[in-house]
Amino acid sequence: MPWLSVRDLSVAYGDLEALHGVNLELERGESVAIIGGNGAGKTTALKTISGVLRPRQGAVELDGRAIGGLPPHQIVARGIGHIPEGRQLFPSMTVVENLTLGARTPRAKAARSASLDRVFGLFPLLAQRRRQLAGTLSGGEQQMLAIGRGLMGLPSTLLFDEPSLGLAPRLVAEMFAIIRAINADGVTVLLVEQNVYQALTLCRRGYVLENGRIVLAGDSSALLNDPYVREAYLGM
């Protein structure tokens, strides 16, 4: 049984259907990428898994239990964290206050102190800026804070939506190294990322989403060598 399973998922904004019968699976501890162009439905897929959007049809299961259509706080309690596109921090709150907001379930609250130590160990710069307002951080520091906030919920699975967006090139490799370390620590990773080469280099498998449909899927090495992927997404 897969750890995270999405079956025949369709999602609509009013009369506009954004996902059409999407199927994908992740094993526990795996890292999987969803790649595709703007408007392909990648963010919609993540928002539906995390409960921000409700599916029109289809099923989402975590460890064999249905979570599709549950409210976000219940899905967080089941172990899914979501690092949204654009970070969505509270700019007038401090680093510590933003992190603390990530620990809302009883289990996460009980481990809040240890989780803060873990986050500050992973992101020493955040430890130095713990009393600084989030809105005054650099783009890279804000992305670290968004990831740290997600980790405060003690997730078994993390959904990353465009973590390299807006970062200076020198920070992109660092951000992917952080995601790799989180995955190596046992957290299942589902990554949406425009940087296709980086995403497929990081993840073991990938799905290509176009116009709301999965058009290709396979091991990352096979996708990196697929003629269509190379032409459409790698410029080769």
PDB file of N, CA and C in Angstrom, residues 103-162:
ATOM      1  N   ALA A 103       3.278  25.001  15.157  1.00  0.00           N
ATOM      2  CA  ALA A 103       3.065  23.905  16.109  1.00  0.00           C
ATOM      3  C   ALA A 103       1.702  24.070  16.752  1.00  0.00           C
ATOM      4  N   ARG A 104       0.649  23.633  16.070  1.00  0.00           N
ATOM      5  CA  ARG A 104      -0.712  23.870  16.546  1.00  0.00           C
ATOM      6  C   ARG A 104      -1.393  22.615  17.070  1.00  0.00           C
ATOM      7  N   THR A 105      -0.967  21.440  16.644  1.00  0.00           N
ATOM      8  CA  THR A 105      -1.605  20.227  17.144  1.00  0.00           C
ATOM      9  C   THR A 105      -1.093  19.928  18.557  1.00  0.00           C
ATOM     10  N   PRO A 106      -1.836  19.175  19.349  1.00  0.00           N
ATOM     11  CA  PRO A 106      -1.359  18.848  20.699  1.00  0.00           C
ATOM     12  C   PRO A 106       0.015  18.193  20.703  1.00  0.00           C
ATOM     13  N   ARG A 107       0.237  17.290  19.768  1.00  0.00           N
ATOM     14  CA  ARG A 107       1.544  16.618  19.698  1.00  0.00           C
ATOM     15  C   ARG A 107       2.650  17.610  19.380  1.00  0.00           C
ATOM     16  N   ALA A 108       2.399  18.524  18.428  1.00  0.00           N
ATOM     17  CA  ALA A 108       3.415  19.505  18.048  1.00  0.00           C
ATOM     18  C   ALA A 108       3.665  20.506  19.163  1.00  0.00           C
ATOM     19  N   LYS A 109       2.605  20.905  19.872  1.00  0.00           N
ATOM     20  CA  LYS A 109       2.776  21.837  20.984  1.00  0.00           C
ATOM     21  C   LYS A 109       3.643  21.233  22.077  1.00  0.00           C
ATOM     22  N   ALA A 110       3.455  19.950  22.351  1.00  0.00           N
ATOM     23  CA  ALA A 110       4.227  19.289  23.400  1.00  0.00           C
ATOM     24  C   ALA A 110       5.710  19.229  23.059  1.00  0.00           C
ATOM     25  N   ALA A 111       6.015  19.219  21.770  1.00  0.00           N
ATOM     26  CA  ALA A 111       7.409  19.112  21.330  1.00  0.00           C
ATOM     27  C   ALA A 111       7.964  20.433  20.836  1.00  0.00           C
ATOM     28  N   ARG A 112       7.289  21.557  21.164  1.00  0.00           N
ATOM     29  CA  ARG A 112       7.637  22.848  20.580  1.00  0.00           C
ATOM     30  C   ARG A 112       9.093  23.230  20.843  1.00  0.00           C
ATOM     31  N   SER A 113       9.563  23.067  22.059  1.00  0.00           N
ATOM     32  CA  SER A 113      10.926  23.467  22.404  1.00  0.00           C
ATOM     33  C   SER A 113      11.954  22.661  21.612  1.00  0.00           C
ATOM     34  N   ALA A 114      11.763  21.347  21.566  1.00  0.00           N
ATOM     35  CA  ALA A 114      12.679  20.492  20.812  1.00  0.00           C
ATOM     36  C   ALA A 114      12.624  20.805  19.320  1.00  0.00           C
ATOM     37  N   SER A 115      11.425  21.122  18.818  1.00  0.00           N
ATOM     38  CA  SER A 115      11.286  21.443  17.394  1.00  0.00           C
ATOM     39  C   SER A 115      11.988  22.751  17.057  1.00  0.00           C
ATOM     40  N   LEU A 116      11.898  23.745  17.951  1.00  0.00           N
ATOM     41  CA  LEU A 116      12.629  24.998  17.728  1.00  0.00           C
ATOM     42  C   LEU A 116      14.125  24.745  17.664  1.00  0.00           C
ATOM     43  N   ASP A 117      14.623  23.909  18.564  1.00  0.00           N
ATOM     44  CA  ASP A 117      16.053  23.575  18.543  1.00  0.00           C
ATOM     45  C   ASP A 117      16.422  22.899  17.228  1.00  0.00           C
ATOM     46  N   ARG A 118      15.542  22.020  16.743  1.00  0.00           N
ATOM     47  CA  ARG A 118      15.803  21.328  15.479  1.00  0.00           C
ATOM     48  C   ARG A 118      15.846  22.302  14.311  1.00  0.00           C
ATOM     49  N   VAL A 119      14.874  23.214  14.277  1.00  0.00           N
ATOM     50  CA  VAL A 119      14.819  24.192  13.185  1.00  0.00           C
ATOM     51  C   VAL A 119      16.035  25.111  13.231  1.00  0.00           C
ATOM     52  N   PHE A 120      16.402  25.584  14.409  1.00  0.00           N
ATOM     53  CA  PHE A 120      17.557  26.477  14.517  1.00  0.00           C
ATOM     54  C   PHE A 120      18.863  25.740  14.220  1.00  0.00           C
ATOM     55  N   GLY A 121      18.888  24.430  14.467  1.00  0.00           N
ATOM     56  CA  GLY A 121      20.056  23.650  14.079  1.00  0.00           C
ATOM     57  C   GLY A 121      20.168  23.511  12.571  1.00  0.00           C
ATOM     58  N   LEU A 122      19.009  23.384  11.911  1.00  0.00           N
ATOM     59  CA  LEU A 122      18.991  23.260  10.448  1.00  0.00           C
ATOM     60  C   LEU A 122      19.234  24.602   9.776  1.00  0.00           C
ATOM     61  N   PHE A 123      18.754  25.691  10.417  1.00  0.00           N
ATOM     62  CA  PHE A 123      18.869  27.041   9.868  1.00  0.00           C
ATOM     63  C   PHE A 123      19.501  27.968  10.903  1.00  0.00           C
ATOM     64  N   PRO A 124      20.822  27.945  11.053  1.00  0.00           N
ATOM     65  CA  PRO A 124      21.480  28.791  12.067  1.00  0.00           C
ATOM     66  C   PRO A 124      21.187  30.281  11.886  1.00  0.00           C
ATOM     67  N   LEU A 125      20.972  30.720  10.643  1.00  0.00           N
ATOM     68  CA  LEU A 125      20.668  32.139  10.421  1.00  0.00           C
ATOM     69  C   LEU A 125      19.362  32.546  11.106  1.00  0.00           C
ATOM     70  N   LEU A 126      18.402  31.637  11.143  1.00  0.00           N
ATOM     71  CA  LEU A 126      17.147  31.951  11.813  1.00  0.00           C
ATOM     72  C   LEU A 126      17.348  32.090  13.313  1.00  0.00           C
ATOM     73  N   ALA A 127      18.247  31.297  13.864  1.00  0.00           N
ATOM     74  CA  ALA A 127      18.542  31.415  15.292  1.00  0.00           C
ATOM     75  C   ALA A 127      19.096  32.798  15.613  1.00  0.00           C
ATOM     76  N   GLN A 128      19.918  33.322  14.717  1.00  0.00           N
ATOM     77  CA  GLN A 128      20.495  34.650  14.928  1.00  0.00           C
ATOM     78  C   GLN A 128      19.441  35.747  14.792  1.00  0.00           C
ATOM     79  N   ARG A 129      18.369  35.470  14.060  1.00  0.00           N
ATOM     80  CA  ARG A 129      17.348  36.481  13.778  1.00  0.00           C
ATOM     81  C   ARG A 129      16.023  36.147  14.458  1.00  0.00           C
ATOM     82  N   ARG A 130      16.054  35.399  15.506  1.00  0.00           N
ATOM     83  CA  ARG A 130      14.831  34.896  16.115  1.00  0.00           C
ATOM     84  C   ARG A 130      13.872  36.004  16.553  1.00  0.00           C
ATOM     85  N   ARG A 131      14.391  37.180  16.913  1.00  0.00           N
ATOM     86  CA  ARG A 131      13.532  38.292  17.343  1.00  0.00           C
ATOM     87  C   ARG A 131      13.269  39.298  16.226  1.00  0.00           C
ATOM     88  N   GLN A 132      13.738  38.996  15.025  1.00  0.00           N
ATOM     89  CA  GLN A 132      13.571  39.909  13.895  1.00  0.00           C
ATOM     90  C   GLN A 132      12.214  39.684  13.242  1.00  0.00           C
ATOM     91  N   LEU A 133      11.615  40.753  12.730  1.00  0.00           N
ATOM     92  CA  LEU A 133      10.340  40.625  12.029  1.00  0.00           C
ATOM     93  C   LEU A 133      10.535  39.867  10.725  1.00  0.00           C
ATOM     94  N   ALA A 134       9.605  38.967  10.427  1.00  0.00           N
ATOM     95  CA  ALA A 134       9.733  38.123   9.235  1.00  0.00           C
ATOM     96  C   ALA A 134       9.785  38.946   7.958  1.00  0.00           C
ATOM     97  N   GLY A 135       9.061  40.079   7.940  1.00  0.00           N
ATOM     98  CA  GLY A 135       9.026  40.900   6.741  1.00  0.00           C
ATOM     99  C   GLY A 135      10.330  41.585   6.420  1.00  0.00           C
ATOM    100  N   THR A 136      11.258  41.609   7.363  1.00  0.00           N
ATOM    101  CA  THR A 136      12.554  42.257   7.133  1.00  0.00           C
ATOM    102  C   THR A 136      13.632  41.267   6.728  1.00  0.00           C
ATOM    103  N   LEU A 137      13.297  39.983   6.645  1.00  0.00           N
ATOM    104  CA  LEU A 137      14.274  38.972   6.242  1.00  0.00           C
ATOM    105  C   LEU A 137      14.491  39.006   4.737  1.00  0.00           C
ATOM    106  N   SER A 138      15.627  38.487   4.310  1.00  0.00           N
ATOM    107  CA  SER A 138      15.881  38.331   2.870  1.00  0.00           C
ATOM    108  C   SER A 138      14.983  37.225   2.323  1.00  0.00           C
ATOM    109  N   GLY A 139      14.945  37.136   0.994  1.00  0.00           N
ATOM    110  CA  GLY A 139      14.117  36.105   0.372  1.00  0.00           C
ATOM    111  C   GLY A 139      14.516  34.706   0.786  1.00  0.00           C
ATOM    112  N   GLY A 140      15.819  34.445   0.825  1.00  0.00           N
ATOM    113  CA  GLY A 140      16.288  33.130   1.232  1.00  0.00           C
ATOM    114  C   GLY A 140      15.955  32.826   2.671  1.00  0.00           C
ATOM    115  N   GLU A 141      16.094  33.823   3.539  1.00  0.00           N
ATOM    116  CA  GLU A 141      15.780  33.633   4.954  1.00  0.00           C
ATOM    117  C   GLU A 141      14.285  33.402   5.158  1.00  0.00           C
ATOM    118  N   GLN A 142      13.466  34.093   4.367  1.00  0.00           N
ATOM    119  CA  GLN A 142      12.024  33.879   4.459  1.00  0.00           C
ATOM    120  C   GLN A 142      11.649  32.466   4.031  1.00  0.00           C
ATOM    121  N   GLN A 143      12.327  31.951   3.000  1.00  0.00           N
ATOM    122  CA  GLN A 143      12.032  30.577   2.585  1.00  0.00           C
ATOM    123  C   GLN A 143      12.462  29.591   3.660  1.00  0.00           C
ATOM    124  N   MET A 144      13.597  29.845   4.300  1.00  0.00           N
ATOM    125  CA  MET A 144      14.011  29.004   5.422  1.00  0.00           C
ATOM    126  C   MET A 144      12.962  29.024   6.527  1.00  0.00           C
ATOM    127  N   LEU A 145      12.430  30.211   6.800  1.00  0.00           N
ATOM    128  CA  LEU A 145      11.429  30.346   7.845  1.00  0.00           C
ATOM    129  C   LEU A 145      10.151  29.590   7.481  1.00  0.00           C
ATOM    130  N   ALA A 146       9.747  29.661   6.219  1.00  0.00           N
ATOM    131  CA  ALA A 146       8.554  28.931   5.779  1.00  0.00           C
ATOM    132  C   ALA A 146       8.742  27.425   5.949  1.00  0.00           C
ATOM    133  N   ILE A 147       9.922  26.924   5.601  1.00  0.00           N
ATOM    134  CA  ILE A 147      10.200  25.504   5.776  1.00  0.00           C
ATOM    135  C   ILE A 147      10.252  25.151   7.262  1.00  0.00           C
ATOM    136  N   GLY A 148      10.912  26.011   8.054  1.00  0.00           N
ATOM    137  CA  GLY A 148      10.979  25.770   9.482  1.00  0.00           C
ATOM    138  C   GLY A 148       9.598  25.717  10.116  1.00  0.00           C
ATOM    139  N   ARG A 149       8.718  26.630   9.713  1.00  0.00           N
ATOM    140  CA  ARG A 149       7.346  26.627  10.233  1.00  0.00           C
ATOM    141  C   ARG A 149       6.650  25.308   9.903  1.00  0.00           C
ATOM    142  N   GLY A 150       6.875  24.796   8.677  1.00  0.00           N
ATOM    143  CA  GLY A 150       6.288  23.513   8.313  1.00  0.00           C
ATOM    144  C   GLY A 150       6.818  22.373   9.171  1.00  0.00           C
ATOM    145  N   LEU A 151       8.104  22.409   9.483  1.00  0.00           N
ATOM    146  CA  LEU A 151       8.701  21.352  10.304  1.00  0.00           C
ATOM    147  C   LEU A 151       8.202  21.388  11.741  1.00  0.00           C
ATOM    148  N   MET A 152       7.780  22.557  12.207  1.00  0.00           N
ATOM    149  CA  MET A 152       7.297  22.672  13.589  1.00  0.00           C
ATOM    150  C   MET A 152       6.050  21.819  13.832  1.00  0.00           C
ATOM    151  N   GLY A 153       5.326  21.467  12.779  1.00  0.00           N
ATOM    152  CA  GLY A 153       4.142  20.631  12.915  1.00  0.00           C
ATOM    153  C   GLY A 153       4.438  19.152  12.996  1.00  0.00           C
ATOM    154  N   LEU A 154       5.729  18.773  13.005  1.00  0.00           N
ATOM    155  CA  LEU A 154       6.169  17.376  13.062  1.00  0.00           C
ATOM    156  C   LEU A 154       5.556  16.532  11.941  1.00  0.00           C
ATOM    157  N   PRO A 155       5.695  16.972  10.702  1.00  0.00           N
ATOM    158  CA  PRO A 155       5.064  16.249   9.596  1.00  0.00           C
ATOM    159  C   PRO A 155       5.796  14.957   9.254  1.00  0.00           C
ATOM    160  N   SER A 156       5.033  13.995   8.810  1.00  0.00           N
ATOM    161  CA  SER A 156       5.628  12.805   8.198  1.00  0.00           C
ATOM    162  C   SER A 156       5.822  13.025   6.707  1.00  0.00           C
ATOM    163  N   THR A 157       5.051  13.984   6.156  1.00  0.00           N
ATOM    164  CA  THR A 157       5.074  14.284   4.726  1.00  0.00           C
ATOM    165  C   THR A 157       5.048  15.792   4.539  1.00  0.00           C
ATOM    166  N   LEU A 158       5.931  16.309   3.672  1.00  0.00           N
ATOM    167  CA  LEU A 158       5.960  17.738   3.394  1.00  0.00           C
ATOM    168  C   LEU A 158       5.715  17.980   1.911  1.00  0.00           C
ATOM    169  N   LEU A 159       4.818  18.909   1.625  1.00  0.00           N
ATOM    170  CA  LEU A 159       4.538  19.344   0.266  1.00  0.00           C
ATOM    171  C   LEU A 159       5.250  20.682   0.056  1.00  0.00           C
ATOM    172  N   PHE A 160       6.132  20.742  -0.917  1.00  0.00           N
ATOM    173  CA  PHE A 160       6.886  21.965  -1.217  1.00  0.00           C
ATOM    174  C   PHE A 160       6.378  22.537  -2.533  1.00  0.00           C
ATOM    175  N   ASP A 161       5.967  23.802  -2.503  1.00  0.00           N
ATOM    176  CA  ASP A 161       5.479  24.459  -3.723  1.00  0.00           C
ATOM    177  C   ASP A 161       6.449  25.564  -4.127  1.00  0.00           C
ATOM    178  N   GLU A 162       7.235  25.301  -5.149  1.00  0.00           N
ATOM    179  CA  GLU A 162       8.192  26.257  -5.722  1.00  0.00           C
ATOM    180  C   GLU A 162       9.145  26.844  -4.667  1.00  0.00           C
TER     181      GLU A 162
END
